[in-house]
Tab-separated table of C-alpha atoms in Angstrom:
chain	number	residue	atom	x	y	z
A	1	UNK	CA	85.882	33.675	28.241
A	2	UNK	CA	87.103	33.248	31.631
A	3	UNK	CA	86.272	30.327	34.405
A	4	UNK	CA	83.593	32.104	37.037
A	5	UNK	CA	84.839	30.708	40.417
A	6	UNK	CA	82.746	31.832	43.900
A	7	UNK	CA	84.898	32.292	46.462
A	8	UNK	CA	83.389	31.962	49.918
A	9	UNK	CA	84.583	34.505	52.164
A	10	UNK	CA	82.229	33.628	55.564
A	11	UNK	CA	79.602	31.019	55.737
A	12	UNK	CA	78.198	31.463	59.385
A	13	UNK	CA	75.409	33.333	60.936
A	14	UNK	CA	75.888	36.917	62.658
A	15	UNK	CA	76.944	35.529	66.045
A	16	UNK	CA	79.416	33.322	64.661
A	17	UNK	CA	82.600	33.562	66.755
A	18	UNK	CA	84.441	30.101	65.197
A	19	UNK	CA	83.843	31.323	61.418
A	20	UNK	CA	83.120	34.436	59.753
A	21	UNK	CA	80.123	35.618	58.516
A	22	UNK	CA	78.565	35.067	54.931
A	23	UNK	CA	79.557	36.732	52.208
A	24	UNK	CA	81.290	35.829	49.149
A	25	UNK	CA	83.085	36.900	45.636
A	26	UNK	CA	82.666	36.253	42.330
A	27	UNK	CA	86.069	35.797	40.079
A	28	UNK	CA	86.224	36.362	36.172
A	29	UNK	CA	89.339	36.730	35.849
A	30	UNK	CA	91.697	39.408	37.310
A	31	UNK	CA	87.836	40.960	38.238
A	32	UNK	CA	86.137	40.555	41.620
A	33	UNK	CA	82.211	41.001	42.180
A	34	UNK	CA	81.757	41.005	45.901
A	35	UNK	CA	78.563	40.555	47.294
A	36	UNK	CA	78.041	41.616	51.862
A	37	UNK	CA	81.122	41.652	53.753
A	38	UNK	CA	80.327	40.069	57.095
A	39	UNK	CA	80.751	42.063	60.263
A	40	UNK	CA	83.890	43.759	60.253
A	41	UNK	CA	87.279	44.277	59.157
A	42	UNK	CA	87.285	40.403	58.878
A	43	UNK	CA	87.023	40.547	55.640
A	44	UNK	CA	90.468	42.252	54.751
A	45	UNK	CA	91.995	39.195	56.584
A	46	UNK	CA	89.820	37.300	54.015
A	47	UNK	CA	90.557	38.744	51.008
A	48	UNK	CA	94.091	38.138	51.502
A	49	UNK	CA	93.878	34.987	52.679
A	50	UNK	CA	91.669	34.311	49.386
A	51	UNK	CA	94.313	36.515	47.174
A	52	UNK	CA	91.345	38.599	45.924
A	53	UNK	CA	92.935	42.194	45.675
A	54	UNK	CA	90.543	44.884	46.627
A	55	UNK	CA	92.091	47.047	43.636
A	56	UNK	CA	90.005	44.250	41.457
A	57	UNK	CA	86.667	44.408	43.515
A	58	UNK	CA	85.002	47.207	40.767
A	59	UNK	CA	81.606	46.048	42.044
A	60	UNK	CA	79.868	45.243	44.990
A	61	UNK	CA	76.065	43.911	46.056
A	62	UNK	CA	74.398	44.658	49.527
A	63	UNK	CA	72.256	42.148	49.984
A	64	UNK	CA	70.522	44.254	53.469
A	65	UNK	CA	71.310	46.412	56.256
A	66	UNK	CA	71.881	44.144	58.951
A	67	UNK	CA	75.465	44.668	61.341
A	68	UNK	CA	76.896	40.857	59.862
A	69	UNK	CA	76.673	41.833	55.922
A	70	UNK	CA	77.092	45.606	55.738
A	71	UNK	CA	79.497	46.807	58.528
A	72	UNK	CA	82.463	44.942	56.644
A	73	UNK	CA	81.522	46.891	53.555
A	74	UNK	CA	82.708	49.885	55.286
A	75	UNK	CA	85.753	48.693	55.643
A	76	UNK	CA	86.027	47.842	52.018
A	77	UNK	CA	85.079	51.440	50.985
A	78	UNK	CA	87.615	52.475	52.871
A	79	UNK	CA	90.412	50.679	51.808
A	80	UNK	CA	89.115	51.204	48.306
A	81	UNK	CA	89.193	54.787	48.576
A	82	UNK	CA	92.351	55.047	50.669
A	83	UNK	CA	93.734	53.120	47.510
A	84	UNK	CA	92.368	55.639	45.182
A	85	UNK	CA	93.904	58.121	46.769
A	86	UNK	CA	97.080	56.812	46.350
A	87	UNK	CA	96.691	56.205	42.982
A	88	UNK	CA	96.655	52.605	43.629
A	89	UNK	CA	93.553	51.785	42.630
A	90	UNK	CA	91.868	52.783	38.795
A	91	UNK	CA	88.414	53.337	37.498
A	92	UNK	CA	85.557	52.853	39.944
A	93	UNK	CA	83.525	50.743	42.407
A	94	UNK	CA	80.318	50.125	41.889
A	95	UNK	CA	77.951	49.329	45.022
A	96	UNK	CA	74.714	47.833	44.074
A	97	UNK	CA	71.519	47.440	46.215
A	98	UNK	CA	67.828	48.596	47.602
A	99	UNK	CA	67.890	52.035	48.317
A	100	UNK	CA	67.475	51.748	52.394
A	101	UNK	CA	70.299	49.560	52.535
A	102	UNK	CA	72.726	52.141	50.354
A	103	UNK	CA	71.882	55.000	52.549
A	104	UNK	CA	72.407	52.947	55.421
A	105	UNK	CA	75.861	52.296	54.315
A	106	UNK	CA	76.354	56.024	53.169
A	107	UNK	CA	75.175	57.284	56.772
A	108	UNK	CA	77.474	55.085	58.365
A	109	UNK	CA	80.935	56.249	56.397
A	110	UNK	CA	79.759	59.503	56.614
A	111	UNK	CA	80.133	59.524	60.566
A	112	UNK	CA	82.608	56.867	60.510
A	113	UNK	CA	85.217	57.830	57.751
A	114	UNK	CA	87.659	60.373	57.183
A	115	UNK	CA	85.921	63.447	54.855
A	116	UNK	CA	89.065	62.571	51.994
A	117	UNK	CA	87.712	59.053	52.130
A	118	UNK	CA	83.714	60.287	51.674
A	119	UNK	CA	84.739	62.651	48.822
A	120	UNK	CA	84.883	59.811	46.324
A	121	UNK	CA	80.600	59.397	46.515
A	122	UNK	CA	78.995	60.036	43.913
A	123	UNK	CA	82.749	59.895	41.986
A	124	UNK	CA	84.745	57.267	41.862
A	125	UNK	CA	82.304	55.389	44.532
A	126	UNK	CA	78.916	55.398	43.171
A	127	UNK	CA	75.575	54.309	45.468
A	128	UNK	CA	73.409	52.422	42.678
A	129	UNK	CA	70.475	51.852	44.057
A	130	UNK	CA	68.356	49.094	42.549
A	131	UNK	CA	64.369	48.848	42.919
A	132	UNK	CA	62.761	45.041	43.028
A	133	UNK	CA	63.253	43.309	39.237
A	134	UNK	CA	65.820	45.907	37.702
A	135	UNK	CA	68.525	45.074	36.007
A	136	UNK	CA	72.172	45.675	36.764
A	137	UNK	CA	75.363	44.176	35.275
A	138	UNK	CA	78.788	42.575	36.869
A	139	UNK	CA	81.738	41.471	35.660
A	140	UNK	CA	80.261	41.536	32.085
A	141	UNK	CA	77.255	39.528	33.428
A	142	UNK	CA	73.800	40.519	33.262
A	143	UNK	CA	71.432	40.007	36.640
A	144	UNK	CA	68.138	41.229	38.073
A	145	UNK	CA	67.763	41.896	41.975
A	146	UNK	CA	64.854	41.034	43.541
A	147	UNK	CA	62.979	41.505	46.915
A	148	UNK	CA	63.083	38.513	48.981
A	149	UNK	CA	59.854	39.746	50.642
A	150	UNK	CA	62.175	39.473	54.236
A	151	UNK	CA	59.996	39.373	57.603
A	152	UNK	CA	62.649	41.218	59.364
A	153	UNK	CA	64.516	43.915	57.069
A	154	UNK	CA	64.246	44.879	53.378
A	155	UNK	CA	66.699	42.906	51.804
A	156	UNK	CA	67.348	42.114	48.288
A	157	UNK	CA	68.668	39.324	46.243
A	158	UNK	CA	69.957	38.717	42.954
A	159	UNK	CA	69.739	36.561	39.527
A	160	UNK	CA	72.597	36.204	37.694
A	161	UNK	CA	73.084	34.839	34.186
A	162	UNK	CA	76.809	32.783	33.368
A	163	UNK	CA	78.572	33.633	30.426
A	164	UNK	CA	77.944	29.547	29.789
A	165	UNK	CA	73.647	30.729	30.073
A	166	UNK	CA	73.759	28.924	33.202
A	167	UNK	CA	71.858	31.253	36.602
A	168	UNK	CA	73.341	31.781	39.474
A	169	UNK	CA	70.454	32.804	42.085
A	170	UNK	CA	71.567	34.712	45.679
A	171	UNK	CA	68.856	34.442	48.049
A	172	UNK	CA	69.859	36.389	50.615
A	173	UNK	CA	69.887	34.684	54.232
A	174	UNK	CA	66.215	34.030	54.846
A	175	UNK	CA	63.633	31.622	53.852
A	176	UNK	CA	62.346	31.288	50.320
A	177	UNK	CA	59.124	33.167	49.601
A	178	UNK	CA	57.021	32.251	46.728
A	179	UNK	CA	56.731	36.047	45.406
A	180	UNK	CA	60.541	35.107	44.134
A	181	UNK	CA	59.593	32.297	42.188
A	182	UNK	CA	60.256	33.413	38.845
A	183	UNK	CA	64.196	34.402	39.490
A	184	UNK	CA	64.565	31.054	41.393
A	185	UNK	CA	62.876	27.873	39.582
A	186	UNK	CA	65.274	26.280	37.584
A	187	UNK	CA	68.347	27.877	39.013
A	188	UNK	CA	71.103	25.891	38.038
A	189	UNK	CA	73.156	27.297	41.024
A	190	UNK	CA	70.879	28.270	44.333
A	191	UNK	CA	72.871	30.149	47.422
A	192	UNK	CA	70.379	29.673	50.002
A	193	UNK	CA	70.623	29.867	54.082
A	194	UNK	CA	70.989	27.084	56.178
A	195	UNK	CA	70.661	27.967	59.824
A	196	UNK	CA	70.908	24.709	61.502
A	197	UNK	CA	69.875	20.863	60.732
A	198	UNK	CA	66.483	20.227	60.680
A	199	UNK	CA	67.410	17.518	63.581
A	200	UNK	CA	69.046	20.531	66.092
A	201	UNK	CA	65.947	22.900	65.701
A	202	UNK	CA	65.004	22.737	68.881
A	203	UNK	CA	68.665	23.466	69.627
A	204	UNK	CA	69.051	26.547	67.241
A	205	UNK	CA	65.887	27.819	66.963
A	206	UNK	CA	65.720	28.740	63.268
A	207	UNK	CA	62.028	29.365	62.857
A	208	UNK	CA	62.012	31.862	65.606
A	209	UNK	CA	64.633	33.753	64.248
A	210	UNK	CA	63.222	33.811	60.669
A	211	UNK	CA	65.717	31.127	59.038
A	212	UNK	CA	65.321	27.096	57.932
A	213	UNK	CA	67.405	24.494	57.785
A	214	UNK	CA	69.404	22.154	55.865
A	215	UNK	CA	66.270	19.897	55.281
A	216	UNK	CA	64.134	22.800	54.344
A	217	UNK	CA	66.919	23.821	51.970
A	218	UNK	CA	66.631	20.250	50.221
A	219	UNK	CA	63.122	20.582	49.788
A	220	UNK	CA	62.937	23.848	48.130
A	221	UNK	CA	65.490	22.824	45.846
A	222	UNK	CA	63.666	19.610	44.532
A	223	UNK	CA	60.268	21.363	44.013
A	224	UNK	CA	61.929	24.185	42.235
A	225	UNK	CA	64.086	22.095	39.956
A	226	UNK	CA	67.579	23.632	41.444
A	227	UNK	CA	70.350	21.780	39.899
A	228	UNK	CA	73.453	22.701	42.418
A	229	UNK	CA	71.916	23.614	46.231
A	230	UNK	CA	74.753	25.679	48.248
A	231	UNK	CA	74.187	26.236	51.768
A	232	UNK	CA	75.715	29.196	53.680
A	233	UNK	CA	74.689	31.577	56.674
A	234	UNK	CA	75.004	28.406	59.244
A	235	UNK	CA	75.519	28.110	62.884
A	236	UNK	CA	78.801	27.436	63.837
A	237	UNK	CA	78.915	24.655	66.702
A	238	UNK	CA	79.067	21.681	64.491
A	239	UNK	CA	81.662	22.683	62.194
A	240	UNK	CA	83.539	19.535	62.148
A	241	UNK	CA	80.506	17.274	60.819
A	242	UNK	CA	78.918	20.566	59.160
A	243	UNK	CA	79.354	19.369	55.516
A	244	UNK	CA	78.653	15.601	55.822
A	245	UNK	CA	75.804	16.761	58.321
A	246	UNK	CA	74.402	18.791	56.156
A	247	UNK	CA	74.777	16.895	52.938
A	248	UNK	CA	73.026	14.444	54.794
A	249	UNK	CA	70.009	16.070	55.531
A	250	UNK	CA	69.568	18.116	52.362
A	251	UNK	CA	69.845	15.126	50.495
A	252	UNK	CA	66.442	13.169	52.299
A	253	UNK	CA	64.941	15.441	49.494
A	254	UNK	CA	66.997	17.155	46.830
A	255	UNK	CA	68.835	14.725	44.643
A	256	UNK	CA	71.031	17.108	42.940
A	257	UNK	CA	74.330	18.381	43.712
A	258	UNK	CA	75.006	19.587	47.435
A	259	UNK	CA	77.822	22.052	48.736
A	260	UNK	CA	78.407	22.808	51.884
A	261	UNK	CA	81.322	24.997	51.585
A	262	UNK	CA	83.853	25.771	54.399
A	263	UNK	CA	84.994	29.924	54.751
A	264	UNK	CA	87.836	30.359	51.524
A	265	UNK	CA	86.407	27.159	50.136
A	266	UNK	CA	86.652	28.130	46.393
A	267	UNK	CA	83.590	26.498	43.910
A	268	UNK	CA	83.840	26.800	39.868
A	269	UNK	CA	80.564	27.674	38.639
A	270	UNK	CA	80.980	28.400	35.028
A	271	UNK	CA	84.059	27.206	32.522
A	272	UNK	CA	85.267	28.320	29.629
């Protein structure tokens, strides 16, 4: 049994210019799970910087359809298949998520890639679309996605369980919604969003654009029972007191363990 490190690719919000956007991989290992890709072809640049090959990334999770998660998983398809096709890269990738979001993605590489690229769907690329509370596996783990209940897009999150028994809960980049309680209470690891402190709402405006903040973050995790609270999908002006900011904050409430990871920051969430 390998260490399960999460490597975090892009922590900010989708007009982050000083950061990239959120998304992240999972590492058991020589075998990458990604899940989004932020915005663009960003995420090459942070793959490499991250040594994460793309000839390991066999599986992939889109969390939603918006421009700052999906668009960079274009770019990963295509690299991926460019790879395949010269015999660089074996067996096949995986891409996991809610049906809208997979056709979404599909559309888009069908009017955006080369037709040698598209060949490899429903081949060596396969679309698996999920519905709310199936179950899917990665990197030898077993999870369950899970509709966030969004107010703005369909988007879907996911429960995974550690090869230590330990869950690792994804919940997408908007607030918690109590139709997700059962894949969240308990979590010993909860990715939640972060938009702004609590103090510089007025600021960021994160209840008019559908997100909370650090002290909201804090809260949820203490009445669910979270044991380790990470906090991603931030704004991007205060990244030099982010974490201690942050911390801060979350910590009025939740007295368990608080990351606020920088972009490449790597975490161990499971050891052998």
């Amino acid at each position: 049994m390998h260490d399960i490190t999460l490597t975090m690719l892009g922590t900010g919000n989708a007009a982050v210019t000083r950061c990239y956007n959120t998304c992240f991989a999972l590492r058991c290992g020589e075998e990458v799970f990604l899940t989004d890709a932020g915005g663009g072809n960003g995420i090459l640049s942070r793959l490499q910087e991250a040594q994460l090959p793309l000839t390991r990334i066999h599986e992939l999770f889109v969390t939603h359809a918006h421009t700052d998660h999906i668009l960079g998983v274009v770019w990963v398809v295509r690299m991926i298949a460019q790879a395949m096709n010269a015999g660089k890269y074996a067996g096949r990738l995986r891409v996991f998520g809610h049906e809208e979001a997979l056709e979404t993605l599909e559309w888009i590489c069908r009017r955006t890639l080369p037709g040698k690229v598209c060949a490899h769907f429903g081949g060596d690329i396969l679309l698996c679309p999920l519905a709310d509370g199936d179950a899917f596996t990665v990197l030898g783990m077993p999870g369950v996605a899970f509709d966030i209940g969004s107010t703005k897009t369909k988007q879907f999150g996911f429960r995974l369980q550690l090869p230590d028994g330990q869950r690792l809960v994804c919940l997408g980049d908007e607030p918690y919604a109590e139709r997700t309680r059962e894949h969240v209470e308990g979590a010993d690891w909860l990715l939640c969003e972060a938009f702004c402190l609590y103090a510089d709402r007025e600021r960021f405006r994160p209840y008019e654009k559908h997100h909370s903040t650090a002290l909201d973050a804090g809260r949820l995790a203490a009445q669910l029972g979270v044991r380790n609270l990470l906090l991603y999908h931030t704004e991007d002006a205060t990244l030099a007191t982010r974490k201690t900011a942050y911390t801060a904050e979350a910590s009025q409430h939740f007295a368990g363990n608080i990351l606020v990871p920088d972009d490449l920051e790597v975490v161990t969430v499971s050891q052998k």
